[in-house]
Amino acid sequence: MERLHKYMAACGVASRRKCEELIRQGRVSVNGVVISEMGYMTDTAKDTILVDGKAISLPPRRVYIMLNKPDGVISSAYDPEGRKTVLDCVPFERRLYPVGRLDYHTQGLILLTDDGDAAYHLTHPKYEIEKEYIAVVKGEVSRSEILKLQSGVVLEDGVKTAPAKAAITDMTEHTVTLSIIIHEGRNRQVRRMLEAVGKEVLMLTRVRMGELYLGNLKSGESRELNSVETAYLNSLK
């Protein structure tokens, strides 16, 4: 026996949280009966489970693809405005979805998978998985501004971010390059943190999620995770 929303995520329907939403919306049935209660237990070996009228089952193997998302690409499976999405960058027969989001103009590491458990453990705030970004900002960055980023800054909506790791990694006459490591996942968080200390972001790239590193993967390129990286994801579950 297994919880319905967990099994749905394992089948690659969506993240656990999204699967719970699908159940609440009455879009899931077990043996012809619509299920709307959270925590429903299902016998996955015997039950017929439909999502939006389509039967689901475990895929033969999990797929994990790392993409270096280019600037100007949407981090979702579908965009109603018809803009290019991360799935357009990685044509794949099996249904995949992105783990977390990068905003339209942020580039870098994003994971595409059909493993809802891995997505859940990589993105849920309680697991505090580190995400590292490289930001190029205009002008100078003072020590006091670095300390503010490190201790947490108050965003424009009044919310204070958790302490972060921040350090200068390079400088030119007109720009400063920063490494910023956070474990939260607020919308456009790193950009908003830098804006909160008065910095104009010229370029923002995510280079790491936990122990997954972007490395030398070029913009727009993708690759499947290797055995070591896959073992890391499995260790999170």
mmCIF file of N, CA and C in Angstrom, residues 80-170:
data_model
loop_
_atom_site.group_PDB
_atom_site.id
_atom_site.type_symbol
_atom_site.label_atom_id
_atom_site.label_comp_id
_atom_site.label_asym_id
_atom_site.label_seq_id
_atom_site.Cartn_x
_atom_site.Cartn_y
_atom_site.Cartn_z
ATOM 1 N N PRO A 80 1.383 29.746 -22.027
ATOM 2 C CA PRO A 80 0.185 30.159 -22.776
ATOM 3 C C PRO A 80 0.471 31.245 -23.803
ATOM 4 N N GLU A 81 1.589 31.974 -23.637
ATOM 5 C CA GLU A 81 1.939 33.021 -24.587
ATOM 6 C C GLU A 81 2.751 32.484 -25.767
ATOM 7 N N GLY A 82 3.032 31.198 -25.738
ATOM 8 C CA GLY A 82 3.734 30.580 -26.858
ATOM 9 C C GLY A 82 5.235 30.788 -26.875
ATOM 10 N N ARG A 83 5.802 31.244 -25.762
ATOM 11 C CA ARG A 83 7.246 31.431 -25.715
ATOM 12 C C ARG A 83 7.962 30.083 -25.563
ATOM 13 N N LYS A 84 9.216 30.057 -25.910
ATOM 14 C CA LYS A 84 10.001 28.835 -25.824
ATOM 15 C C LYS A 84 10.142 28.396 -24.380
ATOM 16 N N THR A 85 9.959 27.099 -24.116
ATOM 17 C CA THR A 85 10.086 26.556 -22.772
ATOM 18 C C THR A 85 11.310 25.651 -22.685
ATOM 19 N N VAL A 86 11.647 25.269 -21.444
ATOM 20 C CA VAL A 86 12.792 24.380 -21.250
ATOM 21 C C VAL A 86 12.562 23.028 -21.923
ATOM 22 N N LEU A 87 11.298 22.598 -22.035
ATOM 23 C CA LEU A 87 11.022 21.323 -22.692
ATOM 24 C C LEU A 87 11.283 21.407 -24.193
ATOM 25 N N ASP A 88 11.156 22.608 -24.758
ATOM 26 C CA ASP A 88 11.491 22.792 -26.173
ATOM 27 C C ASP A 88 12.993 22.624 -26.411
ATOM 28 N N CYS A 89 13.775 22.869 -25.358
ATOM 29 C CA CYS A 89 15.236 22.748 -25.472
ATOM 30 C C CYS A 89 15.689 21.294 -25.397
ATOM 31 N N VAL A 90 14.834 20.435 -24.843
ATOM 32 C CA VAL A 90 15.196 19.034 -24.622
ATOM 33 C C VAL A 90 14.072 18.145 -25.146
ATOM 34 N N PRO A 91 13.951 17.973 -26.455
ATOM 35 C CA PRO A 91 12.906 17.101 -26.996
ATOM 36 C C PRO A 91 13.072 15.678 -26.464
ATOM 37 N N PHE A 92 12.021 15.154 -25.826
ATOM 38 C CA PHE A 92 12.103 13.829 -25.214
ATOM 39 C C PHE A 92 10.729 13.199 -25.271
ATOM 40 N N GLU A 93 10.675 11.917 -25.610
ATOM 41 C CA GLU A 93 9.389 11.265 -25.793
ATOM 42 C C GLU A 93 8.614 11.152 -24.485
ATOM 43 N N ARG A 94 9.316 10.896 -23.395
ATOM 44 C CA ARG A 94 8.634 10.738 -22.110
ATOM 45 C C ARG A 94 8.262 12.098 -21.523
ATOM 46 N N ARG A 95 7.195 12.130 -20.756
ATOM 47 C CA ARG A 95 6.754 13.381 -20.142
ATOM 48 C C ARG A 95 7.702 13.782 -19.016
ATOM 49 N N LEU A 96 8.353 14.912 -19.183
ATOM 50 C CA LEU A 96 9.259 15.454 -18.177
ATOM 51 C C LEU A 96 8.723 16.790 -17.685
ATOM 52 N N TYR A 97 9.220 17.220 -16.545
ATOM 53 C CA TYR A 97 8.872 18.551 -16.066
ATOM 54 C C TYR A 97 10.064 19.140 -15.320
ATOM 55 N N PRO A 98 10.164 20.463 -15.274
ATOM 56 C CA PRO A 98 11.317 21.105 -14.637
ATOM 57 C C PRO A 98 11.231 21.051 -13.117
ATOM 58 N N VAL A 99 12.394 20.934 -12.484
ATOM 59 C CA VAL A 99 12.491 20.934 -11.026
ATOM 60 C C VAL A 99 12.789 22.360 -10.580
ATOM 61 N N GLY A 100 11.806 23.016 -9.973
ATOM 62 C CA GLY A 100 11.976 24.415 -9.594
ATOM 63 C C GLY A 100 11.926 25.308 -10.822
ATOM 64 N N ARG A 101 12.261 26.572 -10.625
ATOM 65 C CA ARG A 101 12.172 27.538 -11.724
ATOM 66 C C ARG A 101 13.371 28.483 -11.744
ATOM 67 N N LEU A 102 13.674 28.935 -12.927
ATOM 68 C CA LEU A 102 14.568 30.065 -13.122
ATOM 69 C C LEU A 102 13.766 31.110 -13.874
ATOM 70 N N ASP A 103 13.918 32.375 -13.521
ATOM 71 C CA ASP A 103 13.116 33.389 -14.204
ATOM 72 C C ASP A 103 13.568 33.546 -15.658
ATOM 73 N N TYR A 104 12.784 34.274 -16.407
ATOM 74 C CA TYR A 104 12.938 34.378 -17.867
ATOM 75 C C TYR A 104 14.362 34.753 -18.285
ATOM 76 N N HIS A 105 14.974 35.692 -17.553
ATOM 77 C CA HIS A 105 16.296 36.180 -17.942
ATOM 78 C C HIS A 105 17.436 35.553 -17.143
ATOM 79 N N THR A 106 17.134 34.590 -16.275
ATOM 80 C CA THR A 106 18.185 33.883 -15.553
ATOM 81 C C THR A 106 18.520 32.605 -16.297
ATOM 82 N N GLN A 107 19.802 32.354 -16.439
ATOM 83 C CA GLN A 107 20.250 31.170 -17.164
ATOM 84 C C GLN A 107 20.860 30.169 -16.188
ATOM 85 N N GLY A 108 21.251 29.016 -16.735
ATOM 86 C CA GLY A 108 21.976 28.069 -15.908
ATOM 87 C C GLY A 108 21.247 26.766 -15.653
ATOM 88 N N LEU A 109 21.669 26.104 -14.590
ATOM 89 C CA LEU A 109 21.275 24.732 -14.306
ATOM 90 C C LEU A 109 19.797 24.609 -13.954
ATOM 91 N N ILE A 110 19.115 23.767 -14.709
ATOM 92 C CA ILE A 110 17.764 23.361 -14.346
ATOM 93 C C ILE A 110 17.650 21.886 -14.677
ATOM 94 N N LEU A 111 17.000 21.143 -13.788
ATOM 95 C CA LEU A 111 16.860 19.704 -13.952
ATOM 96 C C LEU A 111 15.477 19.388 -14.502
ATOM 97 N N LEU A 112 15.421 18.501 -15.495
ATOM 98 C CA LEU A 112 14.170 18.007 -16.059
ATOM 99 C C LEU A 112 14.081 16.521 -15.749
ATOM 100 N N THR A 113 12.937 16.084 -15.218
ATOM 101 C CA THR A 113 12.834 14.699 -14.787
ATOM 102 C C THR A 113 11.391 14.229 -14.789
ATOM 103 N N ASP A 114 11.214 12.918 -14.652
ATOM 104 C CA ASP A 114 9.899 12.338 -14.419
ATOM 105 C C ASP A 114 9.826 11.739 -13.015
ATOM 106 N N ASP A 115 10.791 12.084 -12.174
ATOM 107 C CA ASP A 115 10.879 11.574 -10.805
ATOM 108 C C ASP A 115 10.352 12.619 -9.828
ATOM 109 N N GLY A 116 9.097 12.476 -9.432
ATOM 110 C CA GLY A 116 8.492 13.444 -8.525
ATOM 111 C C GLY A 116 9.132 13.471 -7.163
ATOM 112 N N ASP A 117 9.619 12.300 -6.674
ATOM 113 C CA ASP A 117 10.274 12.264 -5.366
ATOM 114 C C ASP A 117 11.552 13.090 -5.373
ATOM 115 N N ALA A 118 12.350 12.948 -6.417
ATOM 116 C CA ALA A 118 13.593 13.724 -6.510
ATOM 117 C C ALA A 118 13.283 15.209 -6.568
ATOM 118 N N ALA A 119 12.272 15.577 -7.353
ATOM 119 C CA ALA A 119 11.885 16.980 -7.454
ATOM 120 C C ALA A 119 11.472 17.518 -6.090
ATOM 121 N N TYR A 120 10.710 16.742 -5.364
ATOM 122 C CA TYR A 120 10.225 17.152 -4.041
ATOM 123 C C TYR A 120 11.385 17.403 -3.084
ATOM 124 N N HIS A 121 12.322 16.474 -3.040
ATOM 125 C CA HIS A 121 13.422 16.606 -2.081
ATOM 126 C C HIS A 121 14.421 17.684 -2.482
ATOM 127 N N LEU A 122 14.534 17.969 -3.759
ATOM 128 C CA LEU A 122 15.435 19.034 -4.195
ATOM 129 C C LEU A 122 14.871 20.428 -3.934
ATOM 130 N N THR A 123 13.553 20.557 -3.936
ATOM 131 C CA THR A 123 12.956 21.895 -3.897
ATOM 132 C C THR A 123 12.219 22.238 -2.611
ATOM 133 N N HIS A 124 11.797 21.251 -1.826
ATOM 134 C CA HIS A 124 11.020 21.594 -0.629
ATOM 135 C C HIS A 124 11.910 22.328 0.374
ATOM 136 N N PRO A 125 11.421 23.450 0.914
ATOM 137 C CA PRO A 125 12.252 24.268 1.815
ATOM 138 C C PRO A 125 12.805 23.526 3.025
ATOM 139 N N LYS A 126 12.070 22.508 3.520
ATOM 140 C CA LYS A 126 12.522 21.847 4.749
ATOM 141 C C LYS A 126 13.833 21.086 4.568
ATOM 142 N N TYR A 127 14.190 20.765 3.327
ATOM 143 C CA TYR A 127 15.434 20.030 3.092
ATOM 144 C C TYR A 127 16.634 20.957 2.917
ATOM 145 N N GLU A 128 16.388 22.239 2.731
ATOM 146 C CA GLU A 128 17.437 23.258 2.675
ATOM 147 C C GLU A 128 18.572 22.889 1.706
ATOM 148 N N ILE A 129 18.198 22.456 0.512
ATOM 149 C CA ILE A 129 19.207 22.144 -0.511
ATOM 150 C C ILE A 129 19.791 23.450 -1.045
ATOM 151 N N GLU A 130 21.116 23.547 -1.032
ATOM 152 C CA GLU A 130 21.766 24.781 -1.484
ATOM 153 C C GLU A 130 21.637 24.961 -2.997
ATOM 154 N N LYS A 131 21.450 26.216 -3.383
ATOM 155 C CA LYS A 131 21.453 26.600 -4.800
ATOM 156 C C LYS A 131 22.445 27.743 -4.961
ATOM 157 N N GLU A 132 23.419 27.558 -5.833
ATOM 158 C CA GLU A 132 24.478 28.559 -6.000
ATOM 159 C C GLU A 132 24.297 29.309 -7.316
ATOM 160 N N TYR A 133 24.414 30.622 -7.224
ATOM 161 C CA TYR A 133 24.267 31.502 -8.387
ATOM 162 C C TYR A 133 25.519 32.347 -8.553
ATOM 163 N N ILE A 134 25.843 32.653 -9.793
ATOM 164 C CA ILE A 134 26.878 33.621 -10.115
ATOM 165 C C ILE A 134 26.180 34.846 -10.699
ATOM 166 N N ALA A 135 26.365 35.983 -10.031
ATOM 167 C CA ALA A 135 25.712 37.225 -10.449
ATOM 168 C C ALA A 135 26.750 38.257 -10.853
ATOM 169 N N VAL A 136 26.541 38.866 -12.005
ATOM 170 C CA VAL A 136 27.359 40.000 -12.426
ATOM 171 C C VAL A 136 26.524 41.256 -12.237
ATOM 172 N N VAL A 137 27.024 42.181 -11.401
ATOM 173 C CA VAL A 137 26.266 43.392 -11.096
ATOM 174 C C VAL A 137 27.051 44.627 -11.516
ATOM 175 N N LYS A 138 26.327 45.680 -11.756
ATOM 176 C CA LYS A 138 26.935 46.932 -12.206
ATOM 177 C C LYS A 138 27.490 47.701 -11.017
ATOM 178 N N GLY A 139 28.655 48.315 -11.209
ATOM 179 C CA GLY A 139 29.230 49.163 -10.169
ATOM 180 C C GLY A 139 30.016 48.391 -9.131
ATOM 181 N N GLU A 140 30.083 48.941 -7.928
ATOM 182 C CA GLU A 140 30.861 48.345 -6.848
ATOM 183 C C GLU A 140 29.934 47.665 -5.839
ATOM 184 N N VAL A 141 30.531 46.794 -5.031
ATOM 185 C CA VAL A 141 29.806 46.138 -3.942
ATOM 186 C C VAL A 141 30.643 46.302 -2.682
ATOM 187 N N SER A 142 30.056 46.919 -1.676
ATOM 188 C CA SER A 142 30.790 47.195 -0.438
ATOM 189 C C SER A 142 30.726 46.004 0.516
ATOM 190 N N ARG A 143 31.596 46.034 1.503
ATOM 191 C CA ARG A 143 31.589 44.965 2.510
ATOM 192 C C ARG A 143 30.269 44.959 3.276
ATOM 193 N N SER A 144 29.731 46.140 3.543
ATOM 194 C CA SER A 144 28.464 46.206 4.285
ATOM 195 C C SER A 144 27.329 45.580 3.479
ATOM 196 N N GLU A 145 27.377 45.724 2.160
ATOM 197 C CA GLU A 145 26.342 45.113 1.312
ATOM 198 C C GLU A 145 26.481 43.596 1.292
ATOM 199 N N ILE A 146 27.734 43.108 1.289
ATOM 200 C CA ILE A 146 27.963 41.662 1.380
ATOM 201 C C ILE A 146 27.417 41.138 2.703
ATOM 202 N N LEU A 147 27.666 41.852 3.788
ATOM 203 C CA LEU A 147 27.185 41.425 5.105
ATOM 204 C C LEU A 147 25.662 41.393 5.163
ATOM 205 N N LYS A 148 25.025 42.350 4.491
ATOM 206 C CA LYS A 148 23.562 42.359 4.449
ATOM 207 C C LYS A 148 23.044 41.120 3.737
ATOM 208 N N LEU A 149 23.655 40.781 2.602
ATOM 209 C CA LEU A 149 23.248 39.579 1.869
ATOM 210 C C LEU A 149 23.453 38.330 2.724
ATOM 211 N N GLN A 150 24.549 38.306 3.463
ATOM 212 C CA GLN A 150 24.871 37.142 4.284
ATOM 213 C C GLN A 150 23.915 36.978 5.458
ATOM 214 N N SER A 151 23.468 38.083 6.025
ATOM 215 C CA SER A 151 22.609 38.018 7.210
ATOM 216 C C SER A 151 21.128 37.945 6.868
ATOM 217 N N GLY A 152 20.783 38.212 5.594
ATOM 218 C CA GLY A 152 19.382 38.226 5.177
ATOM 219 C C GLY A 152 18.932 39.649 4.944
ATOM 220 N N VAL A 153 18.224 39.868 3.836
ATOM 221 C CA VAL A 153 17.766 41.215 3.515
ATOM 222 C C VAL A 153 16.244 41.228 3.444
ATOM 223 N N VAL A 154 15.673 42.404 3.698
ATOM 224 C CA VAL A 154 14.226 42.562 3.622
ATOM 225 C C VAL A 154 13.858 42.893 2.176
ATOM 226 N N LEU A 155 13.032 42.060 1.573
ATOM 227 C CA LEU A 155 12.621 42.256 0.189
ATOM 228 C C LEU A 155 11.527 43.312 0.109
ATOM 229 N N GLU A 156 11.153 43.662 -1.126
ATOM 230 C CA GLU A 156 10.198 44.753 -1.318
ATOM 231 C C GLU A 156 8.814 44.427 -0.764
ATOM 232 N N ASP A 157 8.522 43.134 -0.541
ATOM 233 C CA ASP A 157 7.217 42.762 0.018
ATOM 234 C C ASP A 157 7.251 42.650 1.536
ATOM 235 N N GLY A 158 8.400 43.040 2.137
ATOM 236 C CA GLY A 158 8.513 43.034 3.588
ATOM 237 C C GLY A 158 9.032 41.742 4.177
ATOM 238 N N VAL A 159 9.255 40.712 3.358
ATOM 239 C CA VAL A 159 9.748 39.423 3.835
ATOM 240 C C VAL A 159 11.271 39.460 3.924
ATOM 241 N N LYS A 160 11.813 38.961 5.032
ATOM 242 C CA LYS A 160 13.266 38.902 5.176
ATOM 243 C C LYS A 160 13.756 37.527 4.765
ATOM 244 N N THR A 161 14.797 37.498 3.941
ATOM 245 C CA THR A 161 15.358 36.234 3.484
ATOM 246 C C THR A 161 16.199 35.593 4.580
ATOM 247 N N ALA A 162 16.374 34.290 4.473
ATOM 248 C CA ALA A 162 17.250 33.577 5.390
ATOM 249 C C ALA A 162 18.701 33.961 5.119
ATOM 250 N N PRO A 163 19.582 33.767 6.085
ATOM 251 C CA PRO A 163 21.003 34.039 5.841
ATOM 252 C C PRO A 163 21.506 33.286 4.611
ATOM 253 N N ALA A 164 22.378 33.935 3.860
ATOM 254 C CA ALA A 164 22.918 33.351 2.636
ATOM 255 C C ALA A 164 24.437 33.415 2.684
ATOM 256 N N LYS A 165 25.061 32.715 1.765
ATOM 257 C CA LYS A 165 26.508 32.827 1.585
ATOM 258 C C LYS A 165 26.742 33.737 0.398
ATOM 259 N N ALA A 166 27.571 34.743 0.570
ATOM 260 C CA ALA A 166 27.834 35.697 -0.506
ATOM 261 C C ALA A 166 29.303 36.095 -0.483
ATOM 262 N N ALA A 167 29.905 36.130 -1.666
ATOM 263 C CA ALA A 167 31.319 36.494 -1.747
ATOM 264 C C ALA A 167 31.624 37.059 -3.126
ATOM 265 N N ILE A 168 32.559 37.993 -3.176
ATOM 266 C CA ILE A 168 33.026 38.545 -4.448
ATOM 267 C C ILE A 168 34.031 37.581 -5.055
ATOM 268 N N THR A 169 33.822 37.228 -6.329
ATOM 269 C CA THR A 169 34.738 36.303 -7.001
ATOM 270 C C THR A 169 35.553 36.967 -8.101
ATOM 271 N N ASP A 170 35.109 38.158 -8.569
ATOM 272 C CA ASP A 170 35.838 38.833 -9.640
ATOM 273 C C ASP A 170 35.378 40.284 -9.709
#
